[in-house]
Coordinates of C-alpha atoms (C1' of nucleotides) in Angstrom, one line a residue:
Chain Y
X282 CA 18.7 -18.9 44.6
X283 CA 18.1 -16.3 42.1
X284 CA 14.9 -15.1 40.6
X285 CA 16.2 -16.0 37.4
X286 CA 16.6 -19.5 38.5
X287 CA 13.7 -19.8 40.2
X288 CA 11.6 -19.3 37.1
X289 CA 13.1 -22.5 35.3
X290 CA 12.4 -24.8 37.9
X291 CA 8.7 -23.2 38.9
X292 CA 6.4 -23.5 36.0
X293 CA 4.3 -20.4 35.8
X294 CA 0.9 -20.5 36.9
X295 CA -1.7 -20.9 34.1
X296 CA -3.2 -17.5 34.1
X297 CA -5.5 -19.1 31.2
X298 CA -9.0 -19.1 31.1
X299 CA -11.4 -21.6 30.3
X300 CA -12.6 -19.5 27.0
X301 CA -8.6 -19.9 26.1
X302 CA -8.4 -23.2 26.9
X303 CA -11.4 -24.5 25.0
X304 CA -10.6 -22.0 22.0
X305 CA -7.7 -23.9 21.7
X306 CA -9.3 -27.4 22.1
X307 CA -11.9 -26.4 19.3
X308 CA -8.8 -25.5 17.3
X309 CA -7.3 -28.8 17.6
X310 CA -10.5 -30.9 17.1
X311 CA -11.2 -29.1 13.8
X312 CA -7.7 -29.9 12.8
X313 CA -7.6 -33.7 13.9
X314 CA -11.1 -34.4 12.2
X315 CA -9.7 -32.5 9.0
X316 CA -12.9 -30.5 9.2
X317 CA -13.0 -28.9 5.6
X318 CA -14.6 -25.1 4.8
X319 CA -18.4 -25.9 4.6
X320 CA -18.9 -29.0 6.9
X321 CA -20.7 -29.1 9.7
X322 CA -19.8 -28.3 13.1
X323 CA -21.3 -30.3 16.3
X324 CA -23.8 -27.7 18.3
X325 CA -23.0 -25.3 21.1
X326 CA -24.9 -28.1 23.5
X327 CA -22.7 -31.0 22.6
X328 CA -19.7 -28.8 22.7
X329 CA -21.0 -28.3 26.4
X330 CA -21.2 -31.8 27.5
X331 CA -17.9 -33.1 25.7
X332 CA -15.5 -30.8 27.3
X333 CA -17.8 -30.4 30.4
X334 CA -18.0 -26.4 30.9
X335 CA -20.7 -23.6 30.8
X336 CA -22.1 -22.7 27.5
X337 CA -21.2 -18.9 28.5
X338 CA -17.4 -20.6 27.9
X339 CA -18.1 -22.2 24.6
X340 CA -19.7 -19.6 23.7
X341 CA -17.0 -16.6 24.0
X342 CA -14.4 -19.2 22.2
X343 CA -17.1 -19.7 19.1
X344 CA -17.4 -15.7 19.4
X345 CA -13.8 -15.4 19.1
X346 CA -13.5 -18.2 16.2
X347 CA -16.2 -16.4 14.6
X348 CA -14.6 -13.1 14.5
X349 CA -11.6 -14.5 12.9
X350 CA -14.1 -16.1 9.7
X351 CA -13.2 -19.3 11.2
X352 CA -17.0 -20.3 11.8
X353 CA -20.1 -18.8 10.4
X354 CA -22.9 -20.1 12.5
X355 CA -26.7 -19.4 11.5
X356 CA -29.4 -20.1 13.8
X357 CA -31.0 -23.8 13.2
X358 CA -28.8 -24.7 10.8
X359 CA -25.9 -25.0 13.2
X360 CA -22.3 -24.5 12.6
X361 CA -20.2 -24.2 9.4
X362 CA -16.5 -23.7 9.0
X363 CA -15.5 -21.1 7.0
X364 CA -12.9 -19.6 5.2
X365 CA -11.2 -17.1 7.9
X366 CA -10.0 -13.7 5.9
X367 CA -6.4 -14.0 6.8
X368 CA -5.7 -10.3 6.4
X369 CA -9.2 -9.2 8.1
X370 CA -7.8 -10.2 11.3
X371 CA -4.6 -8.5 10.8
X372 CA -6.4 -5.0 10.1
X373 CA -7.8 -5.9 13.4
X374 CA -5.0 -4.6 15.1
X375 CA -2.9 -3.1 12.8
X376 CA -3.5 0.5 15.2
X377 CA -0.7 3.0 14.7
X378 CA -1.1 4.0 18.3
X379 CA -1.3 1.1 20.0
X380 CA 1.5 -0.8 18.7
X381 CA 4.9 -1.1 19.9
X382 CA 7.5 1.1 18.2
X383 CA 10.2 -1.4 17.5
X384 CA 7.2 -3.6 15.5
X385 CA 6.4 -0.1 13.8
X386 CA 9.8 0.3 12.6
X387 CA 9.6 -3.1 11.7
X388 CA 7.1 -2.9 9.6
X389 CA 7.8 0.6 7.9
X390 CA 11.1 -1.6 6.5
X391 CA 9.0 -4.6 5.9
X392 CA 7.5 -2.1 3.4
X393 CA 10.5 -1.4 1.9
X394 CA 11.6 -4.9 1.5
X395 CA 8.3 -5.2 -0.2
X396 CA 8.4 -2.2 -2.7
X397 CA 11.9 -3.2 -3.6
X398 CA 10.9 -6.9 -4.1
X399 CA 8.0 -6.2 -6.4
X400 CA 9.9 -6.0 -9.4
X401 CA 9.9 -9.5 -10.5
X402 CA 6.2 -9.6 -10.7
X403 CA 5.7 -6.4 -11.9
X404 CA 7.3 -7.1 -15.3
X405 CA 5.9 -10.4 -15.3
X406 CA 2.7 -8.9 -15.1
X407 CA 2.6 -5.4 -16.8
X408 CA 0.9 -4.6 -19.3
X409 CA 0.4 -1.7 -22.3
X410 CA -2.9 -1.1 -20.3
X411 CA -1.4 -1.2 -17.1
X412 CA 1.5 1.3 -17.3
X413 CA -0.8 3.6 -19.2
X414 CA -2.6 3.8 -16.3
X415 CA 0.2 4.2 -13.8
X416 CA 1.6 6.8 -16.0
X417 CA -1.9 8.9 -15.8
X418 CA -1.2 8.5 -12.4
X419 CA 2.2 10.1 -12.0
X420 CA 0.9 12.7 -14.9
X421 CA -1.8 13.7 -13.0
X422 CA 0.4 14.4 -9.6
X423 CA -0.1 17.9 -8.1
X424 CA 3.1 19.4 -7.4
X425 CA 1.9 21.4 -4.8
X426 CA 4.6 21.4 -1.8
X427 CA 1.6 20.4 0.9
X428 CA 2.8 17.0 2.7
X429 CA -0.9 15.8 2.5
X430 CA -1.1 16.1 -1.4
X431 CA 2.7 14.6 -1.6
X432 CA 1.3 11.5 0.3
X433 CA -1.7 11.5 -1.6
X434 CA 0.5 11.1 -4.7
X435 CA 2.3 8.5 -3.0
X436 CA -0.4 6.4 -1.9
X437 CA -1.7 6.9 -5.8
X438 CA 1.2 5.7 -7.5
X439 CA 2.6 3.1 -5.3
X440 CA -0.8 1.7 -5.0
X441 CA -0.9 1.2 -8.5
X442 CA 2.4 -0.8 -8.7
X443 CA 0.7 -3.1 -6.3
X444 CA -2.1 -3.4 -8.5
X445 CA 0.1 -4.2 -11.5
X446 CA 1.6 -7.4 -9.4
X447 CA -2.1 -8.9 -9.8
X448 CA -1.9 -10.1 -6.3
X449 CA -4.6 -8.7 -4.4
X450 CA -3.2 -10.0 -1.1
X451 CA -0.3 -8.0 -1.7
X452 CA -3.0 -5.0 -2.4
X453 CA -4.2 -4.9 0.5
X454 CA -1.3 -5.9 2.3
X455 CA 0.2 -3.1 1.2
X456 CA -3.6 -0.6 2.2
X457 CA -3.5 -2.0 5.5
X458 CA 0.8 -0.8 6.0
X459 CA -0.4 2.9 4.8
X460 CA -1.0 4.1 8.0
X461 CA 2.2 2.7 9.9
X462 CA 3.7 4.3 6.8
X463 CA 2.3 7.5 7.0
X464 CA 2.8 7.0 10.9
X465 CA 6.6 6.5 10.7
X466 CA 6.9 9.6 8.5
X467 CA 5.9 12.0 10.7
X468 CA 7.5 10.9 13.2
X469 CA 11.0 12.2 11.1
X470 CA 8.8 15.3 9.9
X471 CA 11.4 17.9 11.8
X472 CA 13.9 16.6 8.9
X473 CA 13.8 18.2 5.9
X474 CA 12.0 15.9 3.3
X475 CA 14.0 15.0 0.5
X476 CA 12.6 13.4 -2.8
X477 CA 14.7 10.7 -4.2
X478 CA 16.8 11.3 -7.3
X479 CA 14.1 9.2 -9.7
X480 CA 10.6 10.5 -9.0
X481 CA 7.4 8.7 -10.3
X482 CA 7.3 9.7 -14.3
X483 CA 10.9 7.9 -13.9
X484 CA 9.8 4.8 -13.1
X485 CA 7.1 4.5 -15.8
X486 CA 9.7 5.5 -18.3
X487 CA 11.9 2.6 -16.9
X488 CA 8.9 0.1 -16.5
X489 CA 8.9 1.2 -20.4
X490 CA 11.7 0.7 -22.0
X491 CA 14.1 -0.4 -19.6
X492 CA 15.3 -3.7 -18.0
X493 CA 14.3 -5.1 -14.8
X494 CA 17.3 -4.6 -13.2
X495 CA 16.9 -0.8 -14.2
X496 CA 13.4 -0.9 -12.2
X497 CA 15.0 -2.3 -9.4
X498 CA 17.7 0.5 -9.5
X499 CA 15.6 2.9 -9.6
X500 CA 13.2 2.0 -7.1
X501 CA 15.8 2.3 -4.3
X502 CA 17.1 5.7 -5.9
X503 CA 13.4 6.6 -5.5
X504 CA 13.4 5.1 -1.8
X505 CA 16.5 6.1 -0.9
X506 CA 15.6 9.0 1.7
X507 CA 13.7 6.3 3.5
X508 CA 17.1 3.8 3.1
X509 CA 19.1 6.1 4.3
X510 CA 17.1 6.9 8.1
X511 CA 17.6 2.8 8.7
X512 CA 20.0 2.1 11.2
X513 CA 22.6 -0.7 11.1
X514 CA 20.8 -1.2 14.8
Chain P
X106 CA -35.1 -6.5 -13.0
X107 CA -32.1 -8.5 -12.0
X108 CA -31.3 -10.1 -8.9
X109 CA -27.9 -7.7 -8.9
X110 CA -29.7 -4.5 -9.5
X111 CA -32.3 -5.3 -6.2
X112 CA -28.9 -6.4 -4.3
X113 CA -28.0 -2.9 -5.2
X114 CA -30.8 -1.0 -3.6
X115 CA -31.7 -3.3 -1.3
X116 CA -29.4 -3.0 1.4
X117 CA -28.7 -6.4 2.7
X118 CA -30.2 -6.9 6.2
X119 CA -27.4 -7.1 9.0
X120 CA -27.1 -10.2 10.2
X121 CA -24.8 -8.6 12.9
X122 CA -25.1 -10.0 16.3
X123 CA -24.9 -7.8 19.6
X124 CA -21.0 -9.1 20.0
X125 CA -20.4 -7.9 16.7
X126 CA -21.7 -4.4 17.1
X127 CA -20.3 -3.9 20.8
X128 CA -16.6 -5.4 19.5
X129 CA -16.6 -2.8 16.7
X130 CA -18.1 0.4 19.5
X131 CA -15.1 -0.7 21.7
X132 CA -12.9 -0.5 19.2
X133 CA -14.4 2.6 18.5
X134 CA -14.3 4.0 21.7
X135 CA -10.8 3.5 22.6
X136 CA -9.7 5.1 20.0
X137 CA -12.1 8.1 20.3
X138 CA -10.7 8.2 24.0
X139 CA -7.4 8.2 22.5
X140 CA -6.5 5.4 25.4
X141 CA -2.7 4.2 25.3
X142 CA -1.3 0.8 26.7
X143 CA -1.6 0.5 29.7
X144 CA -4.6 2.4 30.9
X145 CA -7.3 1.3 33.0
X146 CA -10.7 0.8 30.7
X147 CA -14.1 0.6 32.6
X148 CA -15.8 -2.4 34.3
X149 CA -17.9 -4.7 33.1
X150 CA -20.9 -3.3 34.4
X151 CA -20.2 0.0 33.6
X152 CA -20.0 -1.3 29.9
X153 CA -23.2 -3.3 30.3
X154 CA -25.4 -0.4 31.6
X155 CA -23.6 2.1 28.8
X156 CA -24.0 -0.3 26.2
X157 CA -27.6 -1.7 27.1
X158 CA -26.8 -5.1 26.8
X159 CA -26.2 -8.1 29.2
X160 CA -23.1 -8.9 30.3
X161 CA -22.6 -12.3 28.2
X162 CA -22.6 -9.9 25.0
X163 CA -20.3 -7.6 26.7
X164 CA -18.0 -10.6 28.1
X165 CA -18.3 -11.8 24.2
X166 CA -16.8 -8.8 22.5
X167 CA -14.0 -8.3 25.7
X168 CA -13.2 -11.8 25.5
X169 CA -12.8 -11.5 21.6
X170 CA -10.4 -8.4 22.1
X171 CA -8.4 -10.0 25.0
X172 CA -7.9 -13.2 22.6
X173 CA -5.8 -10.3 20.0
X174 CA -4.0 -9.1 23.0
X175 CA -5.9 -5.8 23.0
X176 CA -6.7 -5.8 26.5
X177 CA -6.0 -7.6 29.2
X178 CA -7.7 -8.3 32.4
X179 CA -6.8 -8.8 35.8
X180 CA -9.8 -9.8 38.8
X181 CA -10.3 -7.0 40.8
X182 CA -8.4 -4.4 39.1
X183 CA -9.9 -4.6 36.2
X184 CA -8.7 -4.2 32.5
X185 CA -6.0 -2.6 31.0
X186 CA -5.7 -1.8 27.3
X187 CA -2.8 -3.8 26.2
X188 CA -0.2 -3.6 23.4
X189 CA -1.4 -7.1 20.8
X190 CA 0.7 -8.8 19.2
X191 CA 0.0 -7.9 15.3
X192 CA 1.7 -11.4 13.5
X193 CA 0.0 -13.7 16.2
X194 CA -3.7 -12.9 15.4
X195 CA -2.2 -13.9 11.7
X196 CA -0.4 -17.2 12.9
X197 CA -4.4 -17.8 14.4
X198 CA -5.9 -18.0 10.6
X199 CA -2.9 -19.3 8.9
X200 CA -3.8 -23.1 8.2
X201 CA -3.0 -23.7 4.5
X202 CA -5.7 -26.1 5.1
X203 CA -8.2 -23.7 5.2
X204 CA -7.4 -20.7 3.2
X205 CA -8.7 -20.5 -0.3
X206 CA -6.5 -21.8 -2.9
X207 CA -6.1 -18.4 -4.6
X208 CA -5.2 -16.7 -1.4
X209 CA -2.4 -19.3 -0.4
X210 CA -1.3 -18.7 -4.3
X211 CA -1.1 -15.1 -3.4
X212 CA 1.3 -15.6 -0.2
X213 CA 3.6 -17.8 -1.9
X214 CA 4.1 -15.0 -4.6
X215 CA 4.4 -12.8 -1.4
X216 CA 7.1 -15.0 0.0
X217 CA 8.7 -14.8 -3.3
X218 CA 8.6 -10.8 -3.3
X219 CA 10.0 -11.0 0.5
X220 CA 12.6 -12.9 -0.3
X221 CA 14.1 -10.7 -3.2
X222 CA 13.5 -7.4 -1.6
X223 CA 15.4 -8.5 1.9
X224 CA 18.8 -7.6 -0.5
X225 CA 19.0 -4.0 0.5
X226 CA 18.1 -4.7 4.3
X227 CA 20.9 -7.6 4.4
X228 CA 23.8 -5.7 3.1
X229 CA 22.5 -2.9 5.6
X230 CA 22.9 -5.5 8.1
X231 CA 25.5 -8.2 7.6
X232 CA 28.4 -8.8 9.0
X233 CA 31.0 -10.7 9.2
X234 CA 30.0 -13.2 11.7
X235 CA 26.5 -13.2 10.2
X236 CA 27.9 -14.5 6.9
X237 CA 30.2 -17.2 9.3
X238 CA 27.0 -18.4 10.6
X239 CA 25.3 -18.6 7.4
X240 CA 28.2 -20.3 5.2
X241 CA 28.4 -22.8 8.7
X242 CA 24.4 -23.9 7.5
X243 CA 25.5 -24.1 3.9
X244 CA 28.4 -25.9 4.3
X245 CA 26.4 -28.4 6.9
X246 CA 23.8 -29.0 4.4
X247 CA 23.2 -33.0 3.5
X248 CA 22.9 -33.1 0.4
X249 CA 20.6 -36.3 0.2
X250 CA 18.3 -36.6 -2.4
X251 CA 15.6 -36.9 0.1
X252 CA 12.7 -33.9 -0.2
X253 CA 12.4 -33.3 3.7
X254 CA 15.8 -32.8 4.0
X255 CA 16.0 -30.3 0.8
X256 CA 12.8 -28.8 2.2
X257 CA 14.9 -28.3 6.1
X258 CA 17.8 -27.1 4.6
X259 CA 15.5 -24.5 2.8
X260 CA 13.9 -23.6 5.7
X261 CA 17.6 -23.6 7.7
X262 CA 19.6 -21.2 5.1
X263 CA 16.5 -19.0 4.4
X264 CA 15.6 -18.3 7.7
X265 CA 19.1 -17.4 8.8
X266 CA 18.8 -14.7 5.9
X267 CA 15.6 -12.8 7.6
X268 CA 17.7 -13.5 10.7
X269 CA 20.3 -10.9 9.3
X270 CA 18.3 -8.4 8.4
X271 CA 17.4 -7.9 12.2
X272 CA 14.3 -7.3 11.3
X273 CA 12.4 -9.8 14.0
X274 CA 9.1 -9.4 12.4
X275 CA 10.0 -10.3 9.4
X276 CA 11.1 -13.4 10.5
X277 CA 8.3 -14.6 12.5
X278 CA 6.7 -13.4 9.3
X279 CA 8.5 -16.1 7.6
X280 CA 8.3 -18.5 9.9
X281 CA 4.8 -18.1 9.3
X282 CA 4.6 -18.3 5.9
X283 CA 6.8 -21.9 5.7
X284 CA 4.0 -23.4 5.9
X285 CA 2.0 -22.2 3.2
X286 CA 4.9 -22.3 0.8
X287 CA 5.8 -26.1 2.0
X288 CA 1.9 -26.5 0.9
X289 CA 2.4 -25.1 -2.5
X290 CA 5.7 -26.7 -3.4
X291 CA 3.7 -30.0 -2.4
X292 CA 1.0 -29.1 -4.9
X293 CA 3.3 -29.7 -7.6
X294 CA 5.2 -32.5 -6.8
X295 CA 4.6 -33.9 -9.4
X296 CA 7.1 -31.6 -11.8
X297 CA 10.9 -32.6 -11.7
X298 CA 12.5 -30.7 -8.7
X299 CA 14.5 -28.3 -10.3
X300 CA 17.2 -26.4 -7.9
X301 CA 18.1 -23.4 -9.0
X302 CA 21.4 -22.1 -10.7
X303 CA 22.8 -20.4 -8.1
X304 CA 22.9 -22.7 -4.5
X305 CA 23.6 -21.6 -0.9
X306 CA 26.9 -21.6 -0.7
X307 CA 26.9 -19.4 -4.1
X308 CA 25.2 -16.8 -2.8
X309 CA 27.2 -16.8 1.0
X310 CA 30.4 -15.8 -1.5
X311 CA 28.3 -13.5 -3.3
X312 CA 27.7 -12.1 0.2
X313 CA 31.3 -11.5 1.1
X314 CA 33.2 -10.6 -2.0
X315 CA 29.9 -9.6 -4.6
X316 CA 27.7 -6.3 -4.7
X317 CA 24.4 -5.8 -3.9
X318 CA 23.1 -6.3 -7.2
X319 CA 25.0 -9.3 -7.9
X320 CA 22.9 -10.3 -5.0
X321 CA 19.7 -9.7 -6.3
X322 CA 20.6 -11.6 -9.2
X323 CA 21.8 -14.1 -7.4
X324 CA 18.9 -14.8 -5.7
X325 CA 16.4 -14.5 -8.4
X326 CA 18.7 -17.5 -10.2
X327 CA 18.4 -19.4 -6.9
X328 CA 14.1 -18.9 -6.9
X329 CA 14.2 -19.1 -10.7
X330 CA 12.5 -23.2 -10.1
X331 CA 10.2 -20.7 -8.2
X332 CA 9.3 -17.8 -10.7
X333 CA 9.0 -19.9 -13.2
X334 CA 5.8 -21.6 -12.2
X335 CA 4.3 -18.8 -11.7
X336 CA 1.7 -17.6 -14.3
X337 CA 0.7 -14.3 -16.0
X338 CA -3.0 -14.7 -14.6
Chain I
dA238 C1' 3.8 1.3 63.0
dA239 C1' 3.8 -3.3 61.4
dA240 C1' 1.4 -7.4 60.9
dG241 C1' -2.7 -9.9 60.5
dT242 C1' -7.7 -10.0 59.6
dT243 C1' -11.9 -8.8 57.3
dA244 C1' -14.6 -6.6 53.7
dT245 C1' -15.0 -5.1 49.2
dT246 C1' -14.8 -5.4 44.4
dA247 C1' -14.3 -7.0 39.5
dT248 C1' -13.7 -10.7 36.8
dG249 C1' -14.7 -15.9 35.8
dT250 C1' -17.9 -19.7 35.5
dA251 C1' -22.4 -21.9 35.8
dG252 C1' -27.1 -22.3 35.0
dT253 C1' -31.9 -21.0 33.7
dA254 C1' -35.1 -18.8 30.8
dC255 C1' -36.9 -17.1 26.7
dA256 C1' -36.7 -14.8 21.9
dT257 C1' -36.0 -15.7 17.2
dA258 C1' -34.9 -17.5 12.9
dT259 C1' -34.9 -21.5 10.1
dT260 C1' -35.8 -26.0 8.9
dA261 C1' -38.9 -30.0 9.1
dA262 C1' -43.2 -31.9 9.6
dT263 C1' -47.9 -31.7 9.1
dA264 C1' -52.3 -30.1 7.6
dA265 C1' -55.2 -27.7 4.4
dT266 C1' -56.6 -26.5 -0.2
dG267 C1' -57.3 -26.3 -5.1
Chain D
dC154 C1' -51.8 -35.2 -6.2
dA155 C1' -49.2 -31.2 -5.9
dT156 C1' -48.9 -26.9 -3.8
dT157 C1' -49.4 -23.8 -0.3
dA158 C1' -50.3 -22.7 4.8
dT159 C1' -49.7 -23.8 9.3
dT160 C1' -47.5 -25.7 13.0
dA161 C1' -43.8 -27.9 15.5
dA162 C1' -39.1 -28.6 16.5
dT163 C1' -34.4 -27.0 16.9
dA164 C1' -30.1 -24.3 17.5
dT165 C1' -28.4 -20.0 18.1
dG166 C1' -28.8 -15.2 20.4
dT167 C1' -29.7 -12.5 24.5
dA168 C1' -30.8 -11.6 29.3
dC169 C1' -30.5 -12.4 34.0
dT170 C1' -29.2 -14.5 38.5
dA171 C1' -26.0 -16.6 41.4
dC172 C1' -21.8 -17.7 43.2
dA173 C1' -16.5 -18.6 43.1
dT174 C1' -12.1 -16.4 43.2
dA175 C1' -8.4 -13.4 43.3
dA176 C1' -6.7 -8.9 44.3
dT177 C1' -7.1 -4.9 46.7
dA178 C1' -8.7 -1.8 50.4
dA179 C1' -10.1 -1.0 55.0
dC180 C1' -9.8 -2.2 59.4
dT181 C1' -8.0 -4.4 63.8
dT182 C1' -4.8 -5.9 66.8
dT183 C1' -0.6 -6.0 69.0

DNA sequence: AAAGTTATTATGTAGTACATATTAATAATG
DNA sequence: CATTATTAATATGTACTACATAATAACTTT
């Protein structure tokens, strides 16, 4: 019998800890008793005696609840849930280095996808005030031929358009991707760097006068240098 | 003077705990080490008498890390720095139950903003036994009136789109974010369901025979319903 | 030299003790 | 009587000890 088959028929061994296991029970319970932000939680104690472990246990899976904004516990008082910050957790581990280089890529074209998708709600959302703004922006650009200052620009501009969307998730969405940007770059720095055809002042004039589907061109003319190092895989 | 001018120069006491302030020193210290995946970190002890603290607020902080994946631990030989998994710390947080209304508001236009930008990254992509599969799920559709079946085919035809663009992260991504936009579309139930101009099977022949932009358009027409509720804050 | 046994080691769990902040209850004071 | 001080009670935060357990290393035995 093969390895392969083996596995199917033997269930792995739980390699779980109690911490896991009771992390995910206080997961469930808050979702079967609909627990909404600001109610009360039961204490440490009676945690201890319902599911009948050590409070050193219950303790590292409230630790780990409370790291993720799930909980906010203040002495006394007891437990509260909370609002968790959904990205806050994400920046957690969101490490250049220490992620694998297939999710890397994967997330330098999720920021494509992105940058090409904004379109709809930036000219839902722009504004006189806003595209002023960006325009001082692009205006402002040093053309100086050092990478650093060319990113800087970058992160300037594009930033901006975020902005423009009004969705602040999307903001800092878009922050927290910078480095995995930035990251994926250099990796292709021994290619030369190539600028797209429409730079920066381009797009303001388009967010200007021209038509959405005229941003949307010219936002993959501007990315097209990153397009075109994608592989078909 | 006001309460927000004291706030200013009075520096809010930290209300940090021990866990808090030894999670973020690891953190600190593997990256100052420059440690890679799959190198051994130091003991528990060795942390404890480094660190000056007990071992339950070093267990606290490790087992906050191990829950993101960041390291993992094995008896005897100690712990490893691992490679975490960057969308499941998200999946952890991402109960539309809990998140503020405004931030599931923000994901939902982020859903929206995915789902036009994956043009460029499909046509990259598709081919011709991609679009088979696809036109298969739009040609199996039922088309009864019934919501949860609208709502599976949705989530059937969409998802085999991400699929496409071989980008896996993007479609847990998605798979993540049903949820939230299954919450929304609830929220305003009470507005006539109005499907878009362009269906499924539209945009599978835009697919084969159209252009890229044909296919941007054609998707906007489809999420049109979509864009249309959304507001210009 | 190979196999089996024992010792060692690092993490996992349990339990006790006490510090501390915050609320609740009580007493003191005008 | 109302308000302030004081005290008590309570739940979380931290420290420490003890032992279980699994994985490895060291050591015997044949």
């Amino acid at each position: 019998m093969s390895v392969e088959n083996l596995s199917k028929d033997l269930e792995r061994v739980s390699t779980e800890t109690m911490a896991d296991i009771v992390e995910l029970r206080l997961r469930e319970f808050f979702k079967k008793k609909s627990f909404k932000p600001g109610d009360a939680l039961p204490k440490e104690m009676e945690l201890v005696v319902a599911l009948g472990v050590s409070r050193n246990v219950v303790r590292e899976a409230l630790s780990r609840l409370r790291m993720l904004g799930m909980i906010e516990t203040r002495k006394k008082r007891g437990m509260i849930l909370a609002r968790p910050d959904v990205l806050g957790t994400f920046e957690r581990v969101l490490d250049p280095l220490i992620i694998d280089d297939h999710i890397l890529q994967d997330l330098f074209e999720l920021r494509l996808v992105l940058e090409m998708g904004l379109a709809d709600l930036i000219f839902l959302r722009k504004t006189d005030k806003n595209i002023a703004e960006l325009e001082k922006i692009a205006l402002d650009e040093t053309h100086d031929g050092e990478k650093r200052f060319r990113v800087k620009n970058e992160i300037a501009f594009h930033g901006k358009l975020y902005e423009i969307t009004g969705n602040n998730t999307l903001k800092r969405f878009q922050v927290m991707l910078m480095p995995v940007f930035g990251y994926v770059t250099t990796l292709e720095k021994d290619k030369e760097y190539q600028t797209g055809k429409v730079d920066h002042l381009d797009l303001v004039n388009i967010l200007k006068n021209g038509t959405k589907e005229d941003f949307k061109a010219g936002m993959y003319a501007h990315l097209k240098p990153h397009f075109d190092s994608l592989t078909k895989k």
